[in-house]
């Protein structure tokens, strides 16, 4: 049985295309606890502010807008002002906007507040880029997934090819390379493993193989699914 008395917090971090969202969601399903994709929150805010033509450095305006912003998560779908934008925010260009706007500390604070409030109420698996280092540093388990640049680009290319048809692999490769640079070199909460995170290179592993490795780590901490 999963632990009931204590709220479980599991952080899964890593760069784009490392498989963290897939693994985090599958793990949450197996443990029968909640799943939250922190990147989706950044994508929603980046998308919204870009639509409003707000400068990423205009902190005053951003703060005012975020006070009124209504983001809801229902059944693993994301709603902005009651509109389902789950599919919209999957676009790689929205990912670039998320990376750009997330460099503003006002936005990071807002997202972190949302995640912390959810984690206080419920057991949760959260994936992102700074969950174990900044957002939930007291997580029971911290895992950092990584993979080669080429492998991560191939995964993202295969995903987007299914949805959009003809799309350039080199474009995806360059997008991920740019995203890696921005995420790793930002001054606020840069992408890096937590000091006590367990690092798993997923380059040559299947989803099931990665999931089994993660499950073993989680079970060693005394956390089991139903």
mmCIF file of N, CA and C in Angstrom, residues 123 154 209:
data_model
loop_
_atom_site.group_PDB
_atom_site.id
_atom_site.type_symbol
_atom_site.label_atom_id
_atom_site.label_comp_id
_atom_site.label_asym_id
_atom_site.label_seq_id
_atom_site.Cartn_x
_atom_site.Cartn_y
_atom_site.Cartn_z
ATOM 1 N N UNK A 123 -0.298 13.861 -2.295
ATOM 2 C CA UNK A 123 0.912 13.190 -2.757
ATOM 3 C C UNK A 123 1.033 13.424 -4.257
ATOM 4 N N UNK A 154 15.566 13.178 -31.656
ATOM 5 C CA UNK A 154 14.876 12.126 -32.418
ATOM 6 C C UNK A 154 13.512 11.819 -31.805
ATOM 7 N N UNK A 209 12.072 0.200 -19.491
ATOM 8 C CA UNK A 209 13.332 0.002 -18.756
ATOM 9 C C UNK A 209 13.609 1.173 -17.808
#
